[in-house]
CSV table of C-alpha atoms in Angstrom, one decimal:
chain,number,residue,atom,x,y,z
J,1,MET,CA,115.2,76.5,97.1
J,2,MET,CA,116.0,77.6,100.4
J,3,GLN,CA,117.5,80.5,99.4
J,4,LYS,CA,114.6,81.7,97.2
J,5,GLU,CA,112.7,81.1,100.3
J,6,GLN,CA,114.9,83.0,103.0
J,7,VAL,CA,115.0,86.0,100.2
J,8,ARG,CA,111.1,86.3,100.2
J,9,GLU,CA,111.0,86.4,103.8
J,10,ASN,CA,113.6,89.2,104.0
J,11,LYS,CA,111.7,91.5,101.2
J,12,ARG,CA,108.9,94.1,101.9
J,13,ILE,CA,105.6,93.1,100.9
J,14,SER,CA,103.8,95.6,98.7
J,15,SER,CA,100.3,97.4,99.8
J,16,GLY,CA,98.6,95.7,97.1
J,17,MET,CA,99.4,92.2,97.7
J,18,VAL,CA,98.5,93.2,101.6
J,19,PHE,CA,95.1,94.1,100.2
J,20,LEU,CA,94.7,90.9,98.1
J,21,MET,CA,95.4,89.0,101.4
J,22,ALA,CA,93.1,90.7,103.8
J,23,ALA,CA,90.5,90.9,100.9
J,24,ALA,CA,90.9,86.7,100.5
J,25,CYS,CA,90.9,86.1,104.4
J,26,GLY,CA,87.8,88.3,104.6
J,27,LEU,CA,85.9,86.1,101.8
J,28,ILE,CA,87.1,82.9,102.6
J,29,VAL,CA,86.6,83.1,106.4
J,30,ALA,CA,82.9,84.8,105.6
J,31,ASN,CA,81.8,81.3,104.7
J,32,LEU,CA,81.6,80.0,108.1
J,33,TYR,CA,79.3,82.6,109.3
J,34,TYR,CA,76.7,82.6,106.4
J,35,ALA,CA,74.5,80.3,107.8
J,36,GLN,CA,74.1,81.3,111.3
J,37,THR,CA,71.2,83.9,110.0
J,38,LEU,CA,69.8,81.6,107.8
J,39,VAL,CA,69.4,78.2,109.8
J,40,GLY,CA,65.5,78.5,109.7
J,41,GLN,CA,65.5,78.9,106.1
J,42,ILE,CA,68.2,75.9,105.3
J,43,SER,CA,66.4,73.8,108.0
J,44,VAL,CA,62.9,73.8,106.3
J,45,SER,CA,64.5,73.7,102.8
J,46,THR,CA,66.5,70.6,104.0
J,47,GLY,CA,63.8,68.8,106.0
J,48,LEU,CA,65.9,69.6,109.4
J,49,SER,CA,63.9,70.0,112.3
J,50,SER,CA,63.8,73.0,114.1
J,51,ALA,CA,65.6,71.3,117.3
J,52,ALA,CA,68.4,70.2,115.1
J,53,ALA,CA,68.8,73.4,113.3
J,54,GLY,CA,72.1,74.2,115.8
J,55,ILE,CA,73.7,71.1,114.1
J,56,ILE,CA,74.2,73.1,110.8
J,57,VAL,CA,76.7,76.0,112.5
J,58,THR,CA,78.1,73.4,114.8
J,59,ILE,CA,79.1,71.0,112.1
J,60,THR,CA,80.8,73.9,110.1
J,61,GLN,CA,82.9,74.5,113.2
J,62,ILE,CA,83.9,70.9,113.6
J,63,GLY,CA,85.2,71.3,110.3
J,64,TYR,CA,87.3,74.4,110.5
J,65,VAL,CA,88.7,73.0,113.8
J,66,ALA,CA,89.5,69.8,112.4
J,67,GLY,CA,90.8,71.9,109.4
J,68,LEU,CA,93.0,73.9,111.9
J,69,LEU,CA,94.4,71.0,113.6
J,70,PHE,CA,95.3,68.7,110.7
J,71,ILE,CA,95.4,70.8,107.6
J,72,VAL,CA,96.9,74.1,108.8
J,73,PRO,CA,100.2,72.1,109.7
J,74,VAL,CA,100.7,70.7,106.4
J,75,SER,CA,101.9,74.2,105.6
J,76,ASP,CA,105.1,73.6,107.4
J,77,LEU,CA,105.5,70.6,105.0
J,78,ILE,CA,104.4,71.2,101.3
J,79,GLU,CA,104.6,74.0,99.0
J,80,ASN,CA,102.1,76.5,100.2
J,81,ARG,CA,100.3,77.9,97.0
J,82,ARG,CA,99.7,74.4,95.8
J,83,LEU,CA,98.1,73.7,99.1
J,84,MET,CA,95.7,76.6,99.4
J,85,THR,CA,94.9,75.9,95.6
J,86,LEU,CA,93.3,72.5,96.4
J,87,LEU,CA,91.6,73.7,99.8
J,88,LEU,CA,90.1,76.7,97.6
J,89,ALA,CA,88.8,74.2,94.6
J,90,ALA,CA,87.7,71.6,97.5
J,91,LEU,CA,85.6,74.8,99.4
J,92,PHE,CA,84.1,76.0,95.7
J,93,VAL,CA,82.5,72.1,95.6
J,94,ALA,CA,81.6,72.5,98.8
J,95,LEU,CA,79.9,75.9,98.4
J,96,LEU,CA,78.1,74.5,95.2
J,97,ALA,CA,77.1,71.4,97.0
J,98,ALA,CA,75.3,73.5,99.6
J,99,ALA,CA,73.6,75.7,97.1
J,100,PHE,CA,72.1,72.6,95.5
J,101,ALA,CA,71.7,70.3,98.4
J,102,PRO,CA,68.2,68.6,98.1
J,103,ASN,CA,68.3,67.4,101.8
J,104,ALA,CA,69.8,67.5,104.9
J,105,PRO,CA,72.8,64.9,104.8
J,106,LEU,CA,74.2,66.3,101.6
J,107,PHE,CA,73.9,70.0,103.1
J,108,LEU,CA,75.4,68.8,106.2
J,109,THR,CA,78.5,67.1,104.3
J,110,ALA,CA,79.1,70.2,102.1
J,111,SER,CA,78.8,72.2,105.5
J,112,LEU,CA,81.7,69.9,107.1
J,113,LEU,CA,83.5,70.5,103.9
J,114,ILE,CA,83.1,74.4,104.1
J,115,GLY,CA,84.7,74.2,107.3
J,116,LEU,CA,87.5,72.2,106.4
J,117,GLY,CA,88.1,74.3,103.2
J,118,SER,CA,87.9,77.9,105.0
J,119,VAL,CA,91.4,77.2,106.8
J,120,VAL,CA,92.9,78.4,103.9
J,121,ALA,CA,92.6,82.0,105.6
J,122,GLN,CA,94.6,80.5,108.3
J,123,ILE,CA,97.4,79.6,105.9
J,124,LEU,CA,97.2,82.9,104.6
J,125,VAL,CA,97.9,84.8,107.6
J,126,PRO,CA,101.5,83.2,108.5
J,127,PHE,CA,102.4,83.3,104.5
J,128,ALA,CA,101.7,87.1,104.9
J,129,THR,CA,104.6,87.2,107.7
J,130,TYR,CA,107.1,85.1,105.3
J,131,MET,CA,106.6,88.1,102.9
J,132,ALA,CA,106.9,90.9,105.2
J,133,SER,CA,110.2,92.0,106.9
J,134,GLU,CA,110.6,92.2,110.5
J,135,GLU,CA,109.7,95.6,111.3
J,136,GLN,CA,106.7,95.3,108.7
J,137,ARG,CA,105.4,92.3,110.6
J,138,GLY,CA,103.0,93.4,112.9
J,139,ARG,CA,101.3,96.0,110.8
J,140,VAL,CA,101.2,93.3,107.7
J,141,VAL,CA,99.4,90.6,110.3
J,142,GLY,CA,96.8,93.5,111.6
J,143,ASN,CA,95.8,94.6,108.1
J,144,VAL,CA,95.3,91.3,107.2
J,145,MET,CA,93.5,90.3,110.3
J,146,SER,CA,91.3,93.3,109.9
J,147,GLY,CA,90.2,91.9,106.5
J,148,LEU,CA,89.6,88.7,108.1
J,149,LEU,CA,87.6,90.3,110.8
J,150,LEU,CA,85.9,92.3,108.5
J,151,GLY,CA,84.5,89.0,106.6
J,152,ILE,CA,83.4,87.6,110.1
J,153,MET,CA,81.4,90.9,110.8
J,154,PHE,CA,79.8,91.3,107.5
J,155,ALA,CA,78.9,87.8,106.7
J,156,ARG,CA,75.7,87.7,108.8
J,157,PRO,CA,74.2,90.9,107.6
J,158,LEU,CA,75.1,90.2,104.0
J,159,ALA,CA,73.3,86.7,104.5
J,160,SER,CA,70.2,88.0,105.5
J,161,PHE,CA,70.5,90.9,103.0
J,162,ILE,CA,71.0,88.2,99.9
J,163,ALA,CA,68.5,85.7,101.1
J,164,SER,CA,65.4,88.5,102.0
J,165,MET,CA,66.0,89.3,98.4
J,166,TRP,CA,66.3,85.8,96.8
J,167,LYS,CA,66.7,82.7,98.5
J,168,TRP,CA,69.1,81.6,100.8
J,169,GLN,CA,70.8,79.4,98.3
J,170,ALA,CA,71.9,82.6,96.3
J,171,VAL,CA,74.4,83.4,99.8
J,172,PHE,CA,76.2,80.0,98.7
J,173,ALA,CA,76.1,80.2,95.0
J,174,MET,CA,77.7,84.0,94.9
J,175,SER,CA,80.3,82.8,97.3
J,176,ALA,CA,81.0,79.9,95.2
J,177,ILE,CA,81.8,82.3,92.3
J,178,LEU,CA,83.9,84.5,94.4
J,179,ILE,CA,85.9,82.0,95.8
J,180,ALA,CA,86.7,80.8,91.9
J,181,VAL,CA,87.7,84.2,91.2
J,182,LEU,CA,90.0,84.5,94.4
J,183,THR,CA,91.5,81.5,93.4
J,184,ILE,CA,92.5,82.4,90.2
J,185,LEU,CA,94.0,85.5,91.5
J,186,LEU,CA,96.1,84.0,93.9
J,187,VAL,CA,97.6,81.4,91.7
J,188,LYS,CA,98.6,84.2,89.5
J,189,LEU,CA,99.8,86.5,92.6
J,190,LEU,CA,101.2,84.6,95.0
J,191,PRO,CA,104.9,83.4,95.1
J,192,GLN,CA,105.8,80.1,95.9
J,193,ARG,CA,107.0,79.2,99.4
J,194,ARG,CA,108.6,75.3,99.6
J,195,PRO,CA,109.1,74.7,103.3
J,196,THR,CA,112.6,73.3,103.9
J,197,SER,CA,111.1,70.6,106.9
J,198,SER,CA,111.8,67.2,106.1
J,199,THR,CA,109.6,66.0,108.8
J,200,SER,CA,106.9,63.5,107.7
J,201,TYR,CA,103.1,64.3,108.4
J,202,ARG,CA,102.8,62.0,111.6
J,203,GLU,CA,105.6,63.1,113.1
J,204,LEU,CA,104.3,67.2,112.6
J,205,ILE,CA,100.9,65.8,114.1
J,206,VAL,CA,102.5,64.2,116.9
J,207,SER,CA,104.6,67.5,117.4
J,208,LEU,CA,101.7,69.3,118.2
J,209,GLY,CA,101.4,68.0,121.5
J,210,LYS,CA,105.0,69.0,122.2
J,211,LEU,CA,104.6,72.3,121.0
J,212,PHE,CA,101.7,73.2,122.7
J,213,LYS,CA,103.6,72.1,126.1
J,214,ASP,CA,106.8,73.8,125.0
J,215,THR,CA,105.4,77.1,124.1
J,216,PRO,CA,104.4,79.1,127.0
J,217,ILE,CA,103.7,81.9,125.2
J,218,LEU,CA,101.4,80.4,122.8
J,219,ARG,CA,99.7,78.5,125.4
J,220,ARG,CA,99.2,82.1,127.4
J,221,ARG,CA,97.9,83.7,124.4
J,222,ALA,CA,95.7,81.0,123.2
J,223,PHE,CA,94.0,81.3,126.5
J,224,TYR,CA,93.7,85.3,126.6
J,225,GLN,CA,92.2,84.8,123.1
J,226,ALA,CA,89.7,82.2,124.1
J,227,CYS,CA,88.4,83.9,126.8
J,228,LEU,CA,87.6,87.3,124.8
J,229,PHE,CA,86.6,84.8,121.8
J,230,GLY,CA,84.0,83.3,124.0
J,231,ALA,CA,82.3,86.7,125.1
J,232,PHE,CA,82.3,87.8,121.5
J,233,SER,CA,80.4,84.5,120.5
J,234,LEU,CA,78.3,84.9,123.8
J,235,PHE,CA,77.4,88.2,122.7
J,236,TRP,CA,76.7,88.1,119.2
J,237,THR,CA,74.7,84.6,119.4
J,238,ALA,CA,72.6,86.2,122.5
J,239,ILE,CA,72.3,89.9,121.3
J,240,PRO,CA,69.5,89.1,118.8
J,241,MET,CA,67.4,87.3,121.1
J,242,GLN,CA,68.0,90.6,123.4
J,243,LEU,CA,67.1,93.1,120.4
J,244,THR,CA,64.0,91.3,119.6
J,245,ASP,CA,62.7,90.7,123.1
J,246,ARG,CA,63.6,94.3,124.6
J,247,PHE,CA,63.5,96.5,121.3
J,248,GLY,CA,61.2,94.6,119.3
J,249,MET,CA,63.9,94.2,116.1
J,250,SER,CA,63.2,92.6,112.7
J,251,GLN,CA,66.0,90.4,111.1
J,252,GLN,CA,66.6,93.9,109.3
J,253,GLY,CA,66.9,95.8,112.2
J,254,ILE,CA,69.5,92.9,113.9
J,255,ALA,CA,71.4,93.1,110.7
J,256,LEU,CA,72.0,96.9,110.8
J,257,PHE,CA,72.8,96.2,114.3
J,258,ALA,CA,75.4,93.9,113.6
J,259,LEU,CA,76.9,96.2,110.9
J,260,ALA,CA,77.8,98.6,113.9
J,261,GLY,CA,80.1,96.1,115.1
J,262,VAL,CA,82.7,96.5,111.8
J,263,GLY,CA,83.5,99.6,113.7
J,264,GLY,CA,85.7,97.3,115.9
J,265,ALA,CA,87.5,96.1,113.1
J,266,VAL,CA,89.6,99.1,113.2
J,267,ALA,CA,91.7,98.0,116.3
J,268,ALA,CA,93.2,95.3,114.3
J,269,PRO,CA,95.7,97.5,112.3
J,270,ILE,CA,96.4,99.6,115.2
J,271,SER,CA,97.3,97.0,117.6
J,272,GLY,CA,99.6,95.5,114.8
J,273,ARG,CA,101.1,99.3,114.3
J,274,LEU,CA,101.7,99.6,118.1
J,275,ALA,CA,102.6,95.9,118.7
J,276,ASP,CA,106.0,97.1,116.3
J,277,LYS,CA,106.7,99.5,118.5
J,278,GLY,CA,106.7,97.3,121.6
J,279,TRP,CA,103.3,97.8,123.2
J,280,THR,CA,101.9,94.6,123.4
J,281,ARG,CA,101.8,93.5,126.9
J,282,LEU,CA,100.0,97.1,127.9
J,283,LEU,CA,97.6,96.6,124.9
J,284,THR,CA,97.2,93.2,126.1
J,285,GLY,CA,95.6,94.3,129.5
J,286,LEU,CA,93.9,97.3,127.9
J,287,ALA,CA,91.9,94.9,125.4
J,288,MET,CA,90.8,92.6,128.4
J,289,ALA,CA,89.4,95.5,130.4
J,290,ILE,CA,87.6,97.0,127.4
J,291,ALA,CA,85.8,93.7,126.7
J,292,ALA,CA,84.6,93.2,130.4
J,293,ILE,CA,83.9,97.0,130.6
J,294,SER,CA,81.7,96.4,127.4
J,295,PHE,CA,79.7,93.8,128.9
J,296,MET,CA,79.0,95.7,132.3
J,297,LEU,CA,77.5,98.5,130.3
J,298,THR,CA,75.2,96.2,129.1
J,299,TYR,CA,74.2,94.9,132.3
J,300,LEU,CA,73.6,98.3,133.5
J,301,PHE,CA,71.5,99.8,130.9
J,302,GLN,CA,68.7,97.3,130.0
J,303,SER,CA,65.9,99.6,129.4
J,304,ASN,CA,64.1,99.8,125.7
J,305,SER,CA,65.2,103.6,125.4
J,306,THR,CA,67.1,104.7,122.5
J,307,THR,CA,70.1,106.3,124.7
J,308,ASP,CA,70.2,102.6,126.2
J,309,LEU,CA,70.2,101.2,122.3
J,310,VAL,CA,73.2,103.4,121.4
J,311,LEU,CA,75.1,102.2,124.6
J,312,LEU,CA,74.5,98.8,123.6
J,313,VAL,CA,75.9,99.6,119.9
J,314,LEU,CA,78.9,101.1,121.9
J,315,ALA,CA,79.4,97.9,123.6
J,316,ALA,CA,79.2,96.0,121.0
J,317,ILE,CA,82.0,97.9,119.0
J,318,MET,CA,83.9,98.2,122.1
J,319,LEU,CA,83.8,94.3,122.7
J,320,ASP,CA,84.7,93.8,119.0
J,321,MET,CA,88.1,96.4,119.2
J,322,ALA,CA,88.9,94.1,121.9
J,323,VAL,CA,88.8,91.1,120.6
J,324,SER,CA,90.0,92.0,116.9
J,325,GLY,CA,93.2,93.9,118.7
J,326,ASN,CA,94.0,91.3,121.1
J,327,LEU,CA,93.8,88.7,118.5
J,328,VAL,CA,96.7,90.1,116.3
J,329,LEU,CA,98.5,90.9,119.3
J,330,GLY,CA,98.3,87.2,120.2
J,331,GLN,CA,99.6,86.4,116.3
J,332,ARG,CA,102.2,88.7,116.2
J,333,ALA,CA,103.8,87.4,119.6
J,334,ILE,CA,103.4,83.5,118.3
J,335,TYR,CA,104.8,84.7,114.7
J,336,SER,CA,107.9,85.9,116.3
J,337,LEU,CA,108.9,82.6,117.8
J,338,GLY,CA,110.6,81.4,114.5
J,339,SER,CA,109.3,80.4,111.1
J,340,GLU,CA,109.8,76.8,110.9
J,341,ALA,CA,106.8,76.1,113.0
J,342,ARG,CA,104.3,78.9,112.3
J,343,GLY,CA,102.0,77.0,110.3
J,344,ARG,CA,101.5,74.7,113.4
J,345,LEU,CA,101.7,77.4,116.1
J,346,ASN,CA,99.2,79.1,114.5
J,347,GLY,CA,97.0,76.0,113.7
J,348,LEU,CA,96.9,75.5,117.3
J,349,PHE,CA,96.4,79.1,118.7
J,350,MET,CA,93.7,79.2,116.1
J,351,SER,CA,91.8,76.2,117.3
J,352,ILE,CA,91.9,76.8,120.9
J,353,PHE,CA,90.5,80.0,120.5
J,354,PHE,CA,88.1,78.8,118.5
J,355,VAL,CA,86.9,76.4,120.8
J,356,GLY,CA,86.5,78.9,123.6
J,357,GLY,CA,84.2,80.5,121.2
J,358,ALA,CA,82.2,77.5,120.5
J,359,ILE,CA,81.4,77.1,124.1
J,360,GLY,CA,80.5,80.9,124.2
J,361,SER,CA,78.3,80.4,121.5
J,362,PHE,CA,76.6,77.2,123.1
J,363,ILE,CA,76.5,78.8,127.0
J,364,ALA,CA,74.8,81.8,124.9
J,365,GLY,CA,71.5,80.1,124.6
J,366,LEU,CA,71.3,78.3,127.9
J,367,SER,CA,72.1,81.6,129.9
J,368,TYR,CA,69.5,84.0,127.8
J,369,ALA,CA,67.0,81.2,128.3
J,370,TYR,CA,67.1,80.2,132.1
J,371,GLY,CA,68.7,83.7,133.1
J,372,GLY,CA,68.2,86.4,130.3
J,373,TRP,CA,70.2,89.2,129.9
J,374,ASP,CA,71.2,89.4,133.3
J,375,VAL,CA,73.0,85.9,133.9
J,376,THR,CA,74.5,86.5,130.1
J,377,SER,CA,76.2,89.4,131.0
J,378,TRP,CA,77.3,88.4,133.9
J,379,ILE,CA,78.9,85.1,132.1
J,380,GLY,CA,80.2,87.8,129.4
J,381,THR,CA,81.8,89.9,132.0
J,382,ALA,CA,83.9,86.9,134.1
J,383,LEU,CA,85.2,85.6,130.8
J,384,PRO,CA,87.7,88.7,130.0
J,385,LEU,CA,88.3,89.1,133.8
J,386,ALA,CA,89.6,85.6,133.7
J,387,ALA,CA,91.9,86.3,131.4
J,388,LEU,CA,92.7,89.6,132.8
J,389,VAL,CA,93.5,87.6,136.1
J,390,TYR,CA,95.6,85.1,134.3
J,391,TYR,CA,97.5,88.3,132.6
J,392,SER,CA,98.4,89.4,135.9
J,393,THR,CA,100.8,86.6,136.0
J,394,GLU,CA,102.6,87.2,133.1
J,395,LYS,CA,106.3,88.4,133.7
J,396,ARG,CA,107.2,91.9,132.2
J,397,SER,CA,110.0,91.5,129.6
């Protein structure tokens, strides 16, 4: 079996397989974001108070972080295709439960399971690198991550559109159908990958702390991305309020604005290709600078003119490009450390920067409520600048 795995790691992955894995990542991770634009409707239907409505998104994020820390590392222990199949089956059941939940406790339980099941995306990404040759790795990670990022960016406007035509329950029901089809395709088309590690699960989880301590590149790249993803989450949590207050936009207008950010996903495959050519360090600093500049633009131009709206769209695209590009650079860097601990490295990396995103979302509501867009944009500028300061201490390789 060890020989079989080594052969697969040295093969060139086909473009069709890369497309399937990119689409799979996008469809899976979108489940984390559907509820963000539907919390009002969901809270009314399930009996949650408006004050408690935010827990809908929070509990999904808690499930996702828990999955990153305690489920994704299992991909270094057991056969990966089987693990993904079990998790996708659980995700399918959770989505159906959410669609037909008659009350808040059942819906929140389903939301927690949706978060846990959605970590399949973070098993698929390193799985793709096992199938790719070394010279393909950056490009493959970039293409697969572009699918994941498109899923994140399309989830909110798509959920709003579906809910406006039918009810919010249709969003989760349709996603359950897509996940069922996706599971069948992955079972039929993905090869097996059985890790050769003899470590126990307990030893594996305990090793996370040591892995974090002994891997400086992981700590550094996770901090970079936590700062940028914090800025990203801050922006996309606060911008609907700013668009409503300053431009009088409806829910449909906000959904269209969110679509503009999709353009930023183009940075993912480009960053992967350039990283393969040795441009990782330069592009990392550039991503941080672009993220800071994008927030500065939103602070400097705050009238309700068409020109300022266009600049706001440009800032959104720039920020999304910076975050998606730096994410691919970070993942390629940690995947280059070796294959045996790749699942654990990815789980740690993703959980750390996802916590940064959760903090950014939390700060957004407070900063906008008490300081408006001025304070929000200052914080948004400070986060990538903090990453840039730390980046300045990085030694040239």
